[in-house]
Short mmCIF file of C-alpha atoms in Angstrom, two decimals:
data_model
loop_
_atom_site.label_atom_id
_atom_site.label_comp_id
_atom_site.label_asym_id
_atom_site.label_seq_id
_atom_site.Cartn_x
_atom_site.Cartn_y
_atom_site.Cartn_z
CA MET O 1 15.91 -10.61 -16.83
CA ARG O 2 15.51 -8.09 -19.62
CA GLN O 3 12.52 -5.86 -21.19
CA ALA O 4 10.88 -5.24 -24.70
CA SER O 5 8.80 -2.33 -25.73
CA GLU O 6 6.77 -1.27 -28.91
CA THR O 7 4.06 0.73 -29.82
CA ILE O 8 1.80 -0.67 -32.64
CA THR O 9 -0.89 1.24 -34.42
CA ILE O 10 -4.02 -0.09 -35.61
CA GLU O 11 -6.31 1.56 -38.01
CA THR O 12 -10.16 0.86 -37.08
CA GLY O 13 -13.00 1.30 -39.44
CA GLY O 14 -15.33 2.77 -37.06
CA LYS O 15 -17.18 0.67 -34.28
CA GLY O 16 -16.37 -3.03 -33.99
CA PHE O 17 -13.37 -5.14 -32.89
CA VAL O 18 -9.98 -5.79 -34.33
CA GLU O 19 -7.89 -8.90 -33.23
CA PHE O 20 -4.43 -8.47 -32.83
CA THR O 21 -3.37 -11.68 -31.23
CA ASP O 22 -0.79 -12.41 -33.93
CA ARG O 23 0.90 -9.16 -33.58
CA LEU O 24 1.27 -9.70 -29.68
CA CYS O 25 2.53 -13.39 -30.87
CA GLU O 26 5.18 -11.76 -33.48
CA PHE O 27 6.30 -9.00 -30.36
CA VAL O 28 7.05 -11.92 -27.92
CA ALA O 29 8.94 -13.88 -30.73
CA ALA O 30 10.75 -10.95 -31.91
CA SER O 31 12.30 -10.37 -28.19
CA GLY O 32 13.36 -13.90 -27.88
CA ILE O 33 12.03 -13.93 -24.25
CA ASP O 34 10.83 -17.36 -23.14
CA THR O 35 8.92 -16.89 -19.77
CA GLY O 36 7.81 -13.63 -18.50
CA LEU O 37 4.67 -11.19 -18.37
CA LEU O 38 3.38 -9.16 -21.57
CA THR O 39 1.30 -5.88 -21.00
CA ALA O 40 -0.97 -4.25 -23.58
CA PHE O 41 -1.92 -1.02 -22.66
CA CYS O 42 -4.54 0.88 -24.95
CA ARG O 43 -3.54 4.84 -25.29
CA HIS O 44 -7.40 5.95 -25.65
CA THR O 45 -10.40 6.86 -23.95
CA SER O 46 -12.98 5.72 -26.41
CA ALA O 47 -11.23 2.28 -27.42
CA SER O 48 -10.24 -0.39 -25.28
CA LEU O 49 -8.78 -3.89 -25.01
CA LEU O 50 -10.67 -7.21 -24.42
CA ILE O 51 -10.14 -11.17 -24.68
CA THR O 52 -13.18 -13.12 -25.91
CA GLU O 53 -13.64 -15.93 -28.28
CA ASN O 54 -12.08 -15.42 -31.51
CA ALA O 55 -13.85 -18.52 -33.26
CA ALA O 56 -17.50 -17.44 -33.73
CA GLY O 57 -18.28 -14.30 -35.68
CA ALA O 58 -21.75 -14.22 -33.78
CA VAL O 59 -19.97 -13.82 -30.45
CA LYS O 60 -18.41 -10.21 -31.84
CA ARG O 61 -21.86 -9.18 -33.20
CA ASP O 62 -23.68 -9.98 -29.78
CA LEU O 63 -20.81 -8.27 -27.88
CA ALA O 64 -21.36 -5.21 -29.86
CA ALA O 65 -25.26 -5.25 -29.70
CA TRP O 66 -25.24 -5.77 -25.91
CA LEU O 67 -22.57 -3.05 -25.21
CA GLU O 68 -25.05 -0.67 -27.16
CA ARG O 69 -27.83 -1.91 -24.71
CA VAL O 70 -25.57 -1.45 -21.57
CA ALA O 71 -24.37 2.10 -22.73
CA PRO O 72 -26.66 3.41 -25.46
CA GLU O 73 -26.58 6.70 -27.11
CA GLY O 74 -29.26 8.98 -26.04
CA PRO O 75 -30.25 12.28 -24.53
CA ASP O 76 -28.91 11.40 -21.14
CA TYR O 77 -25.55 13.05 -21.70
CA GLU O 78 -24.06 16.13 -20.66
CA HIS O 79 -21.23 15.11 -22.79
CA ASP O 80 -21.69 15.25 -26.49
CA CYS O 81 -19.18 17.64 -27.93
CA GLU O 82 -17.86 15.00 -30.72
CA GLY O 83 -21.56 13.68 -31.24
CA PRO O 84 -24.02 11.22 -29.91
CA ASP O 85 -21.47 8.10 -29.77
CA ASP O 86 -18.68 10.10 -27.85
CA MET O 87 -19.94 9.84 -24.24
CA PRO O 88 -21.19 5.90 -25.13
CA ALA O 89 -17.78 5.36 -26.08
CA HIS O 90 -16.25 6.49 -22.81
CA LEU O 91 -18.36 3.94 -20.92
CA LYS O 92 -18.00 1.10 -22.78
CA GLN O 93 -14.07 1.67 -22.47
CA VAL O 94 -14.60 1.95 -18.85
CA LEU O 95 -16.66 -1.22 -18.92
CA THR O 96 -14.16 -3.46 -20.86
CA GLY O 97 -10.93 -2.11 -19.60
CA THR O 98 -7.75 -0.52 -21.12
CA THR O 99 -4.91 -2.59 -20.08
CA LEU O 100 -4.27 -6.53 -20.39
CA SER O 101 -1.35 -8.58 -18.51
CA ILE O 102 -1.00 -11.76 -20.12
CA PRO O 103 1.96 -14.46 -18.86
CA VAL O 104 4.45 -15.37 -21.21
CA ALA O 105 5.27 -19.07 -21.62
CA ARG O 106 7.35 -21.28 -24.05
CA GLY O 107 8.01 -18.04 -26.38
CA ALA O 108 4.15 -17.00 -26.49
CA PRO O 109 1.35 -15.43 -24.46
CA ALA O 110 -0.41 -18.27 -22.23
CA LEU O 111 -4.00 -17.71 -24.09
CA GLY O 112 -6.35 -20.56 -23.94
CA THR O 113 -7.25 -22.07 -26.96
CA TRP O 114 -10.24 -20.01 -27.62
CA GLN O 115 -8.80 -16.53 -26.49
CA GLY O 116 -8.26 -13.81 -28.92
CA VAL O 117 -7.22 -10.41 -27.93
CA PHE O 118 -9.28 -7.39 -29.87
CA LEU O 119 -8.97 -3.87 -30.02
CA ALA O 120 -12.64 -2.43 -29.25
CA GLU O 121 -13.15 0.66 -31.27
CA HIS O 122 -16.03 2.47 -29.75
CA ARG O 123 -16.31 5.61 -31.92
CA ALA O 124 -18.56 5.53 -35.06
CA ALA O 125 -15.64 7.14 -37.32
CA PRO O 126 -12.49 5.21 -38.18
CA HIS O 127 -9.34 6.10 -35.86
CA ARG O 128 -5.94 5.41 -35.54
CA ARG O 129 -5.35 3.76 -32.18
CA GLU O 130 -2.05 3.33 -30.38
CA ILE O 131 -1.04 0.16 -28.19
CA ALA O 132 1.97 0.31 -25.76
CA LEU O 133 3.36 -3.04 -25.63
CA HIS O 134 5.85 -4.13 -22.60
CA LEU O 135 7.28 -7.40 -22.07
CA LEU O 136 9.65 -8.30 -19.34
CA GLY O 137 11.09 -11.80 -19.04
CA GLU O 138 14.20 -13.88 -19.78
CA MET N 1 15.42 -10.59 -9.78
CA ARG N 2 13.65 -13.59 -10.74
CA GLN N 3 10.51 -15.35 -11.66
CA ALA N 4 7.90 -18.27 -11.03
CA SER N 5 5.11 -19.75 -13.02
CA GLU N 6 2.78 -22.10 -12.66
CA THR N 7 -0.70 -23.45 -13.86
CA ILE N 8 -3.28 -24.18 -11.14
CA THR N 9 -6.72 -25.91 -12.06
CA ILE N 10 -9.95 -25.19 -10.49
CA GLU N 11 -13.07 -27.36 -10.80
CA THR N 12 -16.31 -25.32 -10.74
CA GLY N 13 -19.63 -26.55 -9.98
CA GLY N 14 -21.40 -24.44 -12.58
CA LYS N 15 -22.34 -20.88 -11.87
CA GLY N 16 -21.01 -19.08 -9.09
CA PHE N 17 -17.80 -17.82 -7.39
CA VAL N 18 -14.70 -19.81 -6.45
CA GLU N 19 -12.22 -17.96 -4.00
CA PHE N 20 -8.42 -19.19 -4.54
CA THR N 21 -6.73 -16.23 -2.35
CA ASP N 22 -5.02 -19.13 -0.51
CA ARG N 23 -3.55 -20.69 -3.71
CA LEU N 24 -2.04 -17.24 -4.49
CA CYS N 25 -0.53 -17.04 -1.10
CA GLU N 26 0.88 -20.58 -1.30
CA PHE N 27 2.40 -19.75 -4.78
CA VAL N 28 3.88 -16.50 -3.62
CA ALA N 29 5.36 -18.38 -0.39
CA ALA N 30 6.55 -21.28 -2.33
CA SER N 31 8.47 -19.00 -4.64
CA GLY N 32 10.39 -17.16 -1.68
CA ILE N 33 9.90 -14.05 -3.46
CA ASP N 34 9.65 -10.98 -0.75
CA THR N 35 8.57 -8.00 -3.26
CA GLY N 36 6.98 -7.99 -6.68
CA LEU N 37 4.14 -8.49 -9.11
CA LEU N 38 1.98 -11.55 -9.08
CA THR N 39 -0.38 -11.63 -12.24
CA ALA N 40 -3.39 -14.40 -12.44
CA PHE N 41 -4.82 -14.86 -16.26
CA CYS N 42 -7.73 -16.75 -16.67
CA ARG N 43 -7.30 -19.33 -19.78
CA HIS N 44 -11.08 -18.85 -21.07
CA THR N 45 -13.71 -16.90 -22.61
CA SER N 46 -16.99 -17.96 -20.17
CA ALA N 47 -15.18 -17.86 -17.09
CA SER N 48 -13.30 -14.63 -15.42
CA LEU N 49 -11.31 -13.35 -12.55
CA LEU N 50 -12.57 -10.91 -9.80
CA ILE N 51 -11.95 -9.34 -6.55
CA THR N 52 -14.66 -8.76 -4.03
CA GLU N 53 -15.40 -8.72 -0.46
CA ASN N 54 -14.75 -12.36 1.22
CA ALA N 55 -16.43 -11.81 4.35
CA ALA N 56 -20.33 -11.97 3.84
CA GLY N 57 -21.89 -14.48 1.46
CA ALA N 58 -24.81 -12.49 0.58
CA VAL N 59 -22.32 -10.13 -1.42
CA LYS N 60 -21.65 -13.03 -3.70
CA ARG N 61 -25.52 -13.52 -4.02
CA ASP N 62 -26.15 -9.99 -4.83
CA LEU N 63 -23.20 -10.03 -7.56
CA ALA N 64 -24.36 -13.28 -9.04
CA ALA N 65 -27.99 -12.03 -9.41
CA TRP N 66 -26.73 -8.53 -10.46
CA LEU N 67 -24.68 -10.20 -13.32
CA GLU N 68 -27.86 -11.86 -14.63
CA ARG N 69 -29.75 -8.68 -14.69
CA VAL N 70 -27.03 -6.72 -16.84
CA ALA N 71 -26.24 -9.81 -18.97
CA PRO N 72 -29.49 -12.02 -18.91
CA GLU N 73 -30.37 -14.83 -21.07
CA GLY N 74 -32.93 -14.48 -23.49
CA PRO N 75 -34.18 -14.51 -27.16
CA ASP N 76 -31.77 -11.43 -28.08
CA TYR N 77 -28.57 -13.49 -28.71
CA GLU N 78 -27.26 -15.12 -32.32
CA HIS N 79 -24.52 -17.07 -30.67
CA ASP N 80 -26.15 -19.89 -29.03
CA CYS N 81 -24.31 -22.79 -30.06
CA GLU N 82 -23.91 -24.17 -26.50
CA GLY N 83 -27.35 -23.10 -24.99
CA PRO N 84 -28.88 -20.06 -23.28
CA ASP N 85 -26.21 -19.76 -20.87
CA ASP N 86 -23.32 -19.35 -23.44
CA MET N 87 -23.47 -15.93 -24.76
CA PRO N 88 -24.32 -14.39 -21.61
CA ALA N 89 -21.33 -16.10 -20.09
CA HIS N 90 -18.96 -14.31 -22.77
CA LEU N 91 -20.67 -11.25 -21.78
CA LYS N 92 -19.68 -11.51 -18.08
CA GLN N 93 -16.23 -12.50 -18.79
CA VAL N 94 -15.60 -9.22 -20.92
CA LEU N 95 -17.75 -7.34 -17.74
CA THR N 96 -15.69 -8.76 -15.05
CA GLY N 97 -12.47 -9.44 -16.63
CA THR N 98 -9.90 -11.97 -17.44
CA THR N 99 -6.36 -10.94 -15.64
CA LEU N 100 -5.55 -9.41 -12.07
CA SER N 101 -2.15 -7.90 -11.09
CA ILE N 102 -1.08 -7.47 -7.41
CA PRO N 103 1.98 -6.02 -5.96
CA VAL N 104 3.70 -8.09 -3.64
CA ALA N 105 5.22 -7.32 -0.31
CA ARG N 106 6.63 -9.13 2.73
CA GLY N 107 6.25 -12.35 0.69
CA ALA N 108 2.38 -11.85 0.29
CA PRO N 109 0.02 -10.15 -2.32
CA ALA N 110 -0.72 -6.83 -1.24
CA LEU N 111 -4.71 -7.62 -0.77
CA GLY N 112 -6.86 -5.46 1.41
CA THR N 113 -8.27 -6.69 4.72
CA TRP N 114 -11.68 -7.81 2.70
CA GLN N 115 -10.41 -8.51 -0.60
CA GLY N 116 -10.59 -11.98 -2.03
CA VAL N 117 -9.51 -13.41 -5.27
CA PHE N 118 -12.20 -15.33 -7.25
CA LEU N 119 -12.60 -17.67 -10.06
CA ALA N 120 -16.14 -16.63 -11.67
CA GLU N 121 -17.77 -19.44 -13.40
CA HIS N 122 -20.35 -18.17 -15.80
CA ARG N 123 -21.39 -21.41 -17.54
CA ALA N 124 -24.48 -23.28 -15.91
CA ALA N 125 -22.43 -26.55 -16.02
CA PRO N 126 -19.48 -27.75 -14.13
CA HIS N 127 -16.16 -26.89 -15.52
CA ARG N 128 -12.43 -27.22 -15.14
CA ARG N 129 -10.79 -24.20 -15.50
CA GLU N 130 -6.94 -22.96 -15.69
CA ILE N 131 -5.38 -19.95 -14.23
CA ALA N 132 -1.96 -19.04 -15.29
CA LEU N 133 0.12 -17.55 -12.35
CA HIS N 134 3.04 -15.51 -12.67
CA LEU N 135 5.46 -13.92 -10.27
CA LEU N 136 8.37 -11.37 -10.95
CA GLY N 137 10.51 -9.99 -7.99
CA GLU N 138 13.39 -10.85 -5.82
CA MET B 1 16.43 -4.48 -13.36
CA ARG B 2 15.19 -3.19 -10.26
CA GLN B 3 11.83 -2.35 -8.88
CA ALA B 4 10.11 0.50 -6.43
CA SER B 5 7.20 -0.09 -4.10
CA GLU B 6 5.01 2.50 -2.22
CA THR B 7 1.39 2.71 -0.62
CA ILE B 8 -0.25 6.03 -1.17
CA THR B 9 -3.31 7.17 0.69
CA ILE B 10 -6.30 9.40 -0.92
CA GLU B 11 -8.65 10.83 1.03
CA THR B 12 -12.12 10.84 -0.67
CA GLY B 13 -15.20 13.06 -0.25
CA GLY B 14 -17.75 10.53 -0.97
CA LYS B 15 -19.19 9.30 -4.06
CA GLY B 16 -16.73 10.56 -6.87
CA PHE B 17 -13.34 10.37 -8.91
CA VAL B 18 -10.19 11.66 -7.71
CA GLU B 19 -7.43 11.84 -10.14
CA PHE B 20 -4.10 10.66 -9.05
CA THR B 21 -1.98 10.91 -12.25
CA ASP B 22 0.34 13.24 -10.82
CA ARG B 23 1.31 11.21 -8.08
CA LEU B 24 2.16 7.87 -10.50
CA CYS B 25 4.21 10.38 -12.44
CA GLU B 26 6.16 11.36 -9.13
CA PHE B 27 6.65 7.94 -7.92
CA VAL B 28 8.18 6.94 -11.43
CA ALA B 29 10.34 9.96 -11.37
CA ALA B 30 11.32 9.43 -7.86
CA SER B 31 12.35 5.77 -8.56
CA GLY B 32 14.85 6.90 -11.44
CA ILE B 33 13.64 3.96 -13.43
CA ASP B 34 13.37 5.10 -17.42
CA THR B 35 11.61 2.26 -18.81
CA GLY B 36 9.33 -0.59 -17.24
CA LEU B 37 6.11 -1.49 -15.73
CA LEU B 38 3.77 0.47 -13.44
CA THR B 39 1.03 -1.35 -11.75
CA ALA B 40 -1.42 0.40 -9.24
CA PHE B 41 -3.86 -1.61 -7.06
CA CYS B 42 -6.67 -0.39 -5.03
CA ARG B 43 -6.87 -2.28 -1.57
CA HIS B 44 -10.54 -1.93 -1.26
CA THR B 45 -13.73 -3.46 -2.40
CA SER B 46 -16.10 -0.46 -2.76
CA ALA B 47 -13.50 1.58 -4.42
CA SER B 48 -11.71 1.17 -7.56
CA LEU B 49 -9.55 2.24 -10.15
CA LEU B 50 -10.07 3.44 -13.69
CA ILE B 51 -8.77 5.55 -16.83
CA THR B 52 -10.81 7.94 -18.35
CA GLU B 53 -11.02 11.25 -20.23
CA ASN B 54 -9.41 13.94 -17.84
CA ALA B 55 -10.32 17.24 -19.70
CA ALA B 56 -14.03 17.69 -19.70
CA GLY B 57 -15.80 17.64 -16.12
CA ALA B 58 -18.73 16.54 -17.70
CA VAL B 59 -17.22 13.29 -18.76
CA LYS B 60 -17.08 12.39 -14.87
CA ARG B 61 -20.52 13.53 -14.26
CA ASP B 62 -21.94 11.31 -17.24
CA LEU B 63 -19.79 8.43 -15.92
CA ALA B 64 -21.35 8.77 -12.39
CA ALA B 65 -24.70 9.19 -13.35
CA TRP B 66 -24.24 5.71 -15.63
CA LEU B 67 -22.72 3.94 -12.81
CA GLU B 68 -25.95 4.81 -10.56
CA ARG B 69 -28.21 3.44 -13.67
CA VAL B 70 -26.26 0.22 -14.14
CA ALA B 71 -25.87 -0.55 -10.67
CA PRO B 72 -28.55 1.48 -8.71
CA GLU B 73 -29.44 1.61 -4.98
CA GLY B 74 -32.83 -0.10 -4.35
CA PRO B 75 -34.60 -2.90 -2.88
CA ASP B 76 -33.02 -6.05 -4.48
CA TYR B 77 -29.97 -6.26 -2.19
CA GLU B 78 -29.58 -8.73 0.30
CA HIS B 79 -26.45 -7.58 1.78
CA ASP B 80 -27.14 -3.92 2.98
CA CYS B 81 -25.19 -3.94 6.18
CA GLU B 82 -23.76 -0.72 5.91
CA GLY B 83 -26.54 1.04 3.91
CA PRO B 84 -28.23 1.45 0.63
CA ASP B 85 -24.91 2.24 -0.90
CA ASP B 86 -23.00 -0.73 0.00
CA MET B 87 -23.91 -3.35 -2.20
CA PRO B 88 -24.10 -1.01 -5.36
CA ALA B 89 -20.53 0.20 -4.31
CA HIS B 90 -19.38 -3.49 -4.28
CA LEU B 91 -20.91 -3.96 -7.99
CA LYS B 92 -19.36 -0.69 -9.19
CA GLN B 93 -15.84 -2.03 -8.12
CA VAL B 94 -16.40 -5.32 -10.07
CA LEU B 95 -17.27 -3.29 -13.26
CA THR B 96 -14.65 -0.72 -13.50
CA GLY B 97 -11.64 -3.14 -11.75
CA THR B 98 -9.04 -2.82 -9.01
CA THR B 99 -5.82 -3.25 -11.21
CA LEU B 100 -4.16 -1.03 -13.64
CA SER B 101 -0.92 -1.90 -15.49
CA ILE B 102 0.74 0.77 -17.42
CA PRO B 103 4.03 0.63 -19.38
CA VAL B 104 6.60 3.30 -18.41
CA ALA B 105 8.73 4.96 -21.28
CA ARG B 106 11.34 7.62 -21.11
CA GLY B 107 10.69 7.64 -17.33
CA ALA B 108 6.90 8.33 -17.49
CA PRO B 109 3.67 6.37 -17.52
CA ALA B 110 2.89 5.68 -21.28
CA LEU B 111 -0.60 7.33 -21.05
CA GLY B 112 -2.13 8.99 -23.90
CA THR B 113 -2.88 12.75 -24.41
CA TRP B 114 -6.39 12.55 -22.88
CA GLN B 115 -5.85 9.89 -20.43
CA GLY B 116 -6.19 10.59 -16.36
CA VAL B 117 -5.92 7.68 -13.85
CA PHE B 118 -8.67 7.93 -11.01
CA LEU B 119 -9.52 6.59 -7.92
CA ALA B 120 -13.56 6.06 -8.12
CA GLU B 121 -14.93 6.48 -4.46
CA HIS B 122 -18.42 4.39 -4.69
CA ARG B 123 -19.37 4.74 -0.84
CA ALA B 124 -21.41 7.92 -0.13
CA ALA B 125 -19.21 8.70 2.93
CA PRO B 126 -15.87 9.83 2.73
CA HIS B 127 -13.21 7.35 2.81
CA ARG B 128 -9.18 6.98 3.46
CA ARG B 129 -8.30 4.58 0.45
CA GLU B 130 -5.04 2.86 -0.08
CA ILE B 131 -3.37 2.38 -3.34
CA ALA B 132 -0.42 -0.03 -3.66
CA LEU B 133 2.23 0.98 -6.42
CA HIS B 134 4.69 -1.23 -7.93
CA LEU B 135 7.36 -0.49 -10.65
CA LEU B 136 9.60 -2.65 -12.33
CA GLY B 137 12.14 -1.83 -14.80
CA GLU B 138 15.75 -0.18 -15.36
#
């Protein structure tokens, strides 16, 4: 049994979803681990990780619009140091989550056919985001 | 230290929650592992995993009704290839989550007294769903 | 490769967020494990775990107010055995999540600068909550 760790960086262009499934697959392949557990952890409170369909672009547009409806900008927030998108970004991170654990089988994450792994940027401005990856297995 | 892996299948009857706590307990018991970490991962983007109270049936009915309010069907979605329940199903999966990690102690998942583990089916039609299980420990 | 386990208890004062990042750091440090995977699991269905900004107190107030808007008390619930805060507490737990996995590097959880780990109490009355911790690594 052994482990591998790496921190990857993703440059976002402001609000939106950046798929990084390929980088997870490359990390697992490079480790030489066949069977195990992969964890991805987003080191931020205004960006998050999620899994959604990676085929239809409309899914991402609908998901973005829904997040705006559930956690809208507006006059309701006490915390707005960094602008009107600041507090809604924290809410969207809590809603969608910070960490993903995915079993690894036959040298790859055991994702379903339509599952893609995405970094969700919730701030309006571009940001540089770090994701800590960890893999344990053999 | 060693690991065990298995993919289980659950046939759903359309929208609703299917408890599979027993199958997790059986998987852990069959592995012979006493202490470790159990992960369950749902390989779909319109079904999800969640933990909720497993005693009162009303909790599941209220939870189902709330999910309909938070992510309702309606004219707001661009993505509707597979019908009006398609995009709301993706939203409910993002909201509730795809993966659960549960410590294992004394040969069983360390769940609280009232905690049940459920597959949440978000599509109207019955589906066959796969959950990848992974256990690491000794 | 080895593991460490512990169940910690947090006394809550009713609805609110109790940070326990320090206790996670102490648990990791006491284990002597340098690199690995830390998991925290909340053993309840009306309390949850989440990561959010730990600097500005306003973030927690806005987060609490938002949770009340998304899962409000009201006449809509069938399940109200333990009062009007009962079912909303279950909804907030599902929304925010029960388990967190965090990579460990250089003997500490690989949290970002502004990330704090919180127990979220969703019931109005004070409760005694158990969190199962698990660490695997070397």
